[in-house]
Short mmCIF file of C-alpha atoms and ligand atoms in Angstrom, two decimals:
data_model
loop_
_atom_site.label_atom_id
_atom_site.label_comp_id
_atom_site.label_asym_id
_atom_site.label_seq_id
_atom_site.Cartn_x
_atom_site.Cartn_y
_atom_site.Cartn_z
CA UNK U 1 -23.44 6.61 -5.51
CA UNK U 2 -19.66 6.02 -5.81
CA UNK U 3 -17.52 4.27 -3.21
CA UNK U 4 -16.12 6.45 -0.50
CA UNK U 5 -13.04 6.47 1.18
CA UNK U 6 -11.74 8.04 4.70
CA UNK U 7 -8.32 8.22 5.23
CA UNK U 8 -6.78 8.76 8.81
CA UNK U 9 -3.37 8.55 10.62
CA UNK U 10 -2.76 6.22 13.41
CA UNK U 11 -0.08 5.06 15.75
CA UNK U 12 3.02 7.05 14.47
CA UNK U 13 3.03 7.00 10.72
CA UNK U 14 0.43 4.47 10.02
CA UNK U 15 -2.47 5.09 7.55
CA UNK U 16 -6.03 3.56 8.49
CA UNK U 17 -8.45 3.76 5.65
CA UNK U 18 -12.15 2.99 5.32
CA UNK U 19 -13.83 2.02 2.32
CA UNK U 20 -17.51 2.56 2.26
CA UNK U 21 -20.51 1.33 -0.03
CA UNK U 22 -23.11 4.02 0.14
CA UNK U 23 -25.56 1.46 -1.74
CA UNK U 24 -25.49 -0.99 1.09
CA UNK U 25 -23.70 0.76 4.11
CA UNK U 26 -21.14 -1.90 4.04
CA UNK U 27 -17.72 -0.34 5.37
CA UNK U 28 -14.41 -2.19 5.42
CA UNK U 29 -11.30 -1.19 7.52
CA UNK U 30 -8.23 -1.74 5.27
CA UNK U 31 -5.91 -3.31 7.94
CA UNK U 32 -6.45 -2.54 11.66
CA UNK U 33 -3.46 -0.70 13.22
CA UNK U 34 -5.22 0.66 16.14
CA UNK U 35 -8.71 -0.13 17.40
CA UNK U 36 -9.36 3.13 18.92
CA UNK U 37 -8.28 5.23 15.87
CA UNK U 38 -10.62 3.31 13.51
CA UNK U 39 -13.66 3.73 15.78
CA UNK U 40 -13.04 7.47 15.89
CA UNK U 41 -12.82 7.40 12.04
CA UNK U 42 -15.97 5.43 11.86
CA UNK U 43 -17.77 7.62 14.10
CA UNK U 44 -16.47 10.72 12.24
CA UNK U 45 -17.85 9.28 8.92
CA UNK U 46 -21.23 7.77 10.58
CA UNK U 47 -20.21 4.63 9.15
CA UNK U 48 -20.60 1.01 10.67
CA UNK U 49 -17.91 -1.65 10.29
CA UNK U 50 -18.65 -4.82 8.49
CA UNK U 51 -15.34 -5.97 7.16
CA UNK U 52 -11.77 -5.79 7.75
CA UNK U 53 -9.38 -6.31 4.76
CA UNK U 54 -5.95 -7.34 6.03
CA UNK U 55 -2.84 -6.96 3.81
CA UNK U 56 -0.17 -8.70 5.96
CA UNK U 57 0.63 -10.06 9.34
CA UNK U 58 2.77 -7.24 10.86
CA UNK U 59 1.45 -5.94 14.32
CA UNK U 60 1.06 -2.31 13.00
CA UNK U 61 -1.58 -3.62 10.58
CA UNK U 62 -3.33 -6.36 12.80
CA UNK U 63 -3.17 -5.30 16.47
CA UNK U 64 -6.75 -3.77 16.48
CA UNK U 65 -8.39 -6.68 14.90
CA UNK U 66 -9.55 -8.60 17.97
CA UNK U 67 -11.23 -5.66 19.81
CA UNK U 68 -13.05 -4.45 16.35
CA UNK U 69 -14.25 -8.05 15.88
CA UNK U 70 -15.51 -8.12 19.24
CA UNK U 71 -17.47 -4.97 19.00
CA UNK U 72 -18.70 -4.94 15.45
CA UNK U 73 -18.77 -8.81 14.61
CA UNK U 74 -17.19 -7.88 11.39
CA UNK U 75 -15.85 -10.41 8.84
CA UNK U 76 -11.94 -10.39 8.74
CA UNK U 77 -10.40 -11.33 5.48
CA UNK U 78 -6.72 -12.00 5.47
CA UNK U 79 -3.94 -13.64 3.27
CA UNK U 80 -3.86 -17.34 2.95
CA UNK U 81 -0.05 -17.51 2.54
CA UNK U 82 1.56 -15.52 5.66
CA UNK U 83 4.00 -17.31 7.78
CA UNK U 84 2.85 -15.91 10.92
CA UNK U 85 -0.55 -16.24 12.18
CA UNK U 86 -3.24 -13.38 12.19
CA UNK U 87 -5.85 -13.48 14.97
CA UNK U 88 -9.71 -13.89 14.37
CA UNK U 89 -9.70 -14.61 10.62
CA UNK U 90 -12.87 -15.66 9.04
CA UNK U 91 -11.96 -15.80 5.31
CA UNK U 92 -8.33 -16.60 3.90
CA UNK U 93 -7.74 -15.45 0.39
CA UNK U 94 -5.20 -16.13 -2.53
CA UNK U 95 -4.36 -14.44 -5.76
CA UNK U 96 -7.51 -13.82 -7.90
CA UNK U 97 -9.78 -14.31 -5.09
CA UNK U 98 -12.85 -11.94 -5.13
CA UNK U 99 -13.70 -10.00 -2.03
CA UNK U 100 -17.01 -8.08 -1.54
CA UNK U 101 -17.62 -5.02 0.48
CA UNK U 102 -21.35 -4.59 0.04
CA UNK U 103 -21.69 -4.28 -3.51
CA UNK U 104 -18.07 -3.28 -4.31
CA UNK U 105 -16.08 -6.22 -5.73
CA UNK U 106 -12.36 -6.34 -5.04
CA UNK U 107 -9.82 -8.65 -6.47
CA UNK U 108 -6.87 -10.17 -4.41
CA UNK U 109 -3.34 -9.81 -5.85
CA UNK U 110 -0.80 -11.67 -4.13
CA UNK U 111 2.39 -9.12 -3.76
CA UNK U 112 4.87 -11.12 -1.61
CA UNK U 113 8.31 -9.67 -0.57
CA UNK U 114 7.54 -7.30 2.35
CA UNK U 115 6.02 -10.60 3.86
CA UNK U 116 5.80 -13.91 2.38
CA UNK U 117 1.84 -13.75 1.93
CA UNK U 118 1.30 -10.18 1.66
CA UNK U 119 -1.78 -9.08 -0.58
CA UNK U 120 -3.10 -5.99 -2.16
CA UNK U 121 -6.86 -5.43 -2.76
CA UNK U 122 -7.73 -3.99 -6.33
CA UNK U 123 -11.26 -2.44 -6.52
CA UNK U 124 -11.19 -2.04 -10.49
CA UNK U 125 -14.53 -0.42 -11.07
CA UNK U 126 -13.56 2.15 -8.52
CA UNK U 127 -9.91 2.56 -9.47
CA UNK U 128 -8.93 1.96 -6.06
CA UNK U 129 -5.93 -0.37 -4.75
CA UNK U 130 -5.06 -0.96 -1.23
CA UNK U 131 -1.22 -2.03 -1.34
CA UNK U 132 -0.32 -2.14 2.35
CA UNK U 133 3.42 -2.12 2.65
CA UNK U 134 4.34 -3.41 -0.74
CA UNK U 135 4.53 -0.03 -2.65
CA UNK U 136 4.77 3.33 -0.90
CA UNK U 137 4.48 6.76 -2.70
CA UNK U 138 7.88 7.07 -4.31
CA UNK U 139 9.01 4.12 -2.49
CA UNK U 140 8.34 0.47 -1.51
CA UNK U 141 8.35 -1.87 1.57
CA UNK U 142 11.46 -3.38 3.14
CA UNK U 143 12.42 -6.91 2.16
CA UNK U 144 11.59 -8.72 5.40
CA UNK U 145 10.46 -12.15 4.14
CA UNK U 146 11.28 -12.15 0.19
CA UNK U 147 14.24 -11.82 -2.27
CA UNK U 148 14.50 -8.91 -4.64
CA UNK U 149 13.30 -11.14 -7.38
CA UNK U 150 10.13 -11.83 -5.52
CA UNK U 151 9.34 -8.32 -4.56
CA UNK U 152 10.20 -6.79 -7.92
CA UNK U 153 7.65 -9.21 -9.62
CA UNK U 154 4.98 -8.20 -6.86
CA UNK U 155 5.77 -4.42 -8.16
CA UNK U 156 5.40 -5.40 -11.66
CA UNK U 157 2.04 -6.70 -10.76
CA UNK U 158 0.81 -3.58 -9.31
CA UNK U 159 2.55 -1.33 -11.86
CA UNK U 160 0.39 -3.37 -14.53
CA UNK U 161 -2.81 -1.65 -13.23
CA UNK U 162 -4.34 1.17 -14.81
CA UNK U 163 -2.63 4.68 -14.65
CA UNK U 164 -6.04 6.08 -12.81
CA UNK U 165 -5.70 3.80 -10.09
CA UNK U 166 -5.67 5.39 -6.58
CA UNK U 167 -2.91 3.83 -4.47
CA UNK U 168 -3.52 3.51 -0.69
CA UNK U 169 -0.38 2.65 1.12
CA UNK U 170 0.14 1.83 4.88
CA UNK U 171 2.49 4.68 5.79
CA UNK U 172 3.45 8.31 5.30
CA UNK U 173 6.84 7.79 4.17
CA UNK U 174 6.69 9.91 0.91
CA UNK U 175 9.15 12.64 1.85
CA UNK U 176 11.85 10.51 2.79
CA UNK U 177 11.28 8.64 -0.17
CA UNK U 178 11.54 11.67 -2.44
CA UNK U 179 15.02 12.44 -0.91
CA UNK U 180 16.32 9.10 -1.69
CA UNK U 181 14.63 9.04 -5.40
CA UNK U 182 16.11 12.30 -6.14
CA UNK U 183 19.60 10.95 -5.25
CA UNK U 184 19.04 8.25 -8.13
CA UNK U 185 17.21 10.52 -10.59
CA UNK U 186 17.90 13.92 -9.89
CA UNK U 187 16.81 15.02 -13.37
CA UNK U 188 13.33 13.08 -13.52
CA UNK U 189 10.64 15.76 -14.33
CA UNK U 190 7.75 13.67 -12.78
CA UNK U 191 9.77 13.16 -9.68
CA UNK U 192 10.51 16.80 -9.31
CA UNK U 193 7.11 17.72 -9.83
CA UNK U 194 5.88 15.28 -7.27
CA UNK U 195 8.46 16.50 -4.86
CA UNK U 196 7.08 19.92 -5.12
CA UNK U 197 3.68 18.81 -4.67
CA UNK U 198 4.62 16.72 -1.49
CA UNK U 199 6.55 19.72 0.03
CA UNK U 200 3.36 21.81 -0.46
CA UNK U 201 1.13 19.09 1.00
CA UNK U 202 3.36 18.25 4.04
CA UNK U 203 3.92 22.01 4.87
CA UNK U 204 0.13 22.48 4.93
CA UNK U 205 0.00 19.34 7.20
CA UNK U 206 -1.77 17.36 4.59
CA UNK U 207 -1.33 13.82 3.54
CA UNK U 208 0.47 12.61 0.53
CA UNK U 209 -1.72 9.42 0.28
CA UNK U 210 -3.22 8.28 -1.97
CA UNK U 211 -1.20 8.77 -5.00
CA UNK U 212 -1.90 8.09 -8.74
CA UNK U 213 -0.57 5.15 -9.95
CA UNK U 214 0.45 6.56 -13.42
CA UNK U 215 2.41 9.24 -11.55
CA UNK U 216 4.20 6.57 -9.48
CA UNK U 217 5.18 4.88 -12.82
CA UNK U 218 7.04 8.02 -13.70
CA UNK U 219 8.65 9.12 -10.44
CA UNK U 220 8.98 6.12 -8.31
CA UNK U 221 12.50 4.55 -8.98
CA UNK U 222 11.20 1.10 -7.35
CA UNK U 223 8.89 0.85 -10.12
CA UNK U 224 11.62 1.64 -12.56
CA UNK U 225 14.20 -0.79 -12.11
CA UNK U 226 13.97 -1.70 -15.63
CA UNK U 227 14.63 1.74 -17.00
CA UNK U 228 18.08 2.05 -18.49
CA UNK U 229 18.66 5.55 -16.78
CA UNK U 230 18.01 4.08 -13.47
CA UNK U 231 20.23 0.96 -13.86
CA UNK U 232 23.06 3.18 -15.10
CA UNK U 233 22.51 5.53 -11.92
CA UNK U 234 23.26 2.52 -9.78
CA UNK U 235 26.19 1.32 -11.85
CA UNK U 236 24.26 -1.72 -13.32
CA UNK U 237 23.62 -0.76 -16.74
CA UNK U 238 22.43 -3.82 -18.78
CA UNK U 239 21.67 -5.77 -15.81
CA UNK U 240 18.79 -7.59 -14.96
CA UNK U 241 15.97 -5.44 -13.46
CA UNK U 242 15.55 -7.58 -10.21
CA UNK U 243 19.08 -6.88 -9.53
CA UNK U 244 18.76 -3.07 -10.25
CA UNK U 245 15.81 -3.28 -7.85
CA UNK U 246 17.79 -5.09 -5.14
CA UNK U 247 20.56 -2.49 -5.39
CA UNK U 248 17.90 0.35 -5.19
CA UNK U 249 16.29 -1.24 -1.92
CA UNK U 250 19.94 -2.02 -0.52
CA UNK U 251 20.86 1.67 -1.06
CA UNK U 252 17.50 3.01 0.58
CA UNK U 253 18.20 0.89 3.42
CA UNK U 254 21.54 2.56 4.02
CA UNK U 255 20.31 5.98 3.23
ZN1 ZN K 301 4.75 -4.23 7.36
#
């Protein structure tokens, strides 16, 4: 039986997601924004928590860890490279490390920039990637602890994953991201398709996450900083992609 996921909202606009392995019954929570919302999601799905896979140290991704750990005695896996401490961690992982959720095998990708030690979890066989606050649908995370060069490298690492990869990110920011993206590439057909789809989903009260990486590559300006049209749109034709990326991020901060 294939891996199962269960996505749910918590806090204001955070996404929680559970990853379940039917073969063994193992279940991971990707990050732990809020213990109660995660317990409710576990009860709905009828799953028992065995693991927490942490992407980065921010409180809206880690606040629920102590309570969940105390209740479920789950294993907590977290990035080794963060500058700020994360409570109750059992396993610290780095780029290329392998994590297991029952029989599901994930690979750790270091994606610094939003935070210094941010990581993503890629389950190749299942075509799933849990990217925290590095990549959003049609957007990317703010650069709290990294330069544009560092973040651009991280985004390129995610962009190199197969098109069919489903991207689970940490927040529902898609509509605001699309407004900005359309100001950069108003004529991008893939972006316009995604905009129409997202309007439809949000009007129906539905989530825009997960998204397909192949579509993000076509429509997300933050994955397209090395496309000449995008550079020209921010008056940086011929400049290095990291500089174009930095300008996009600055403009989004001001938008
Ligand atoms: Zn964050």
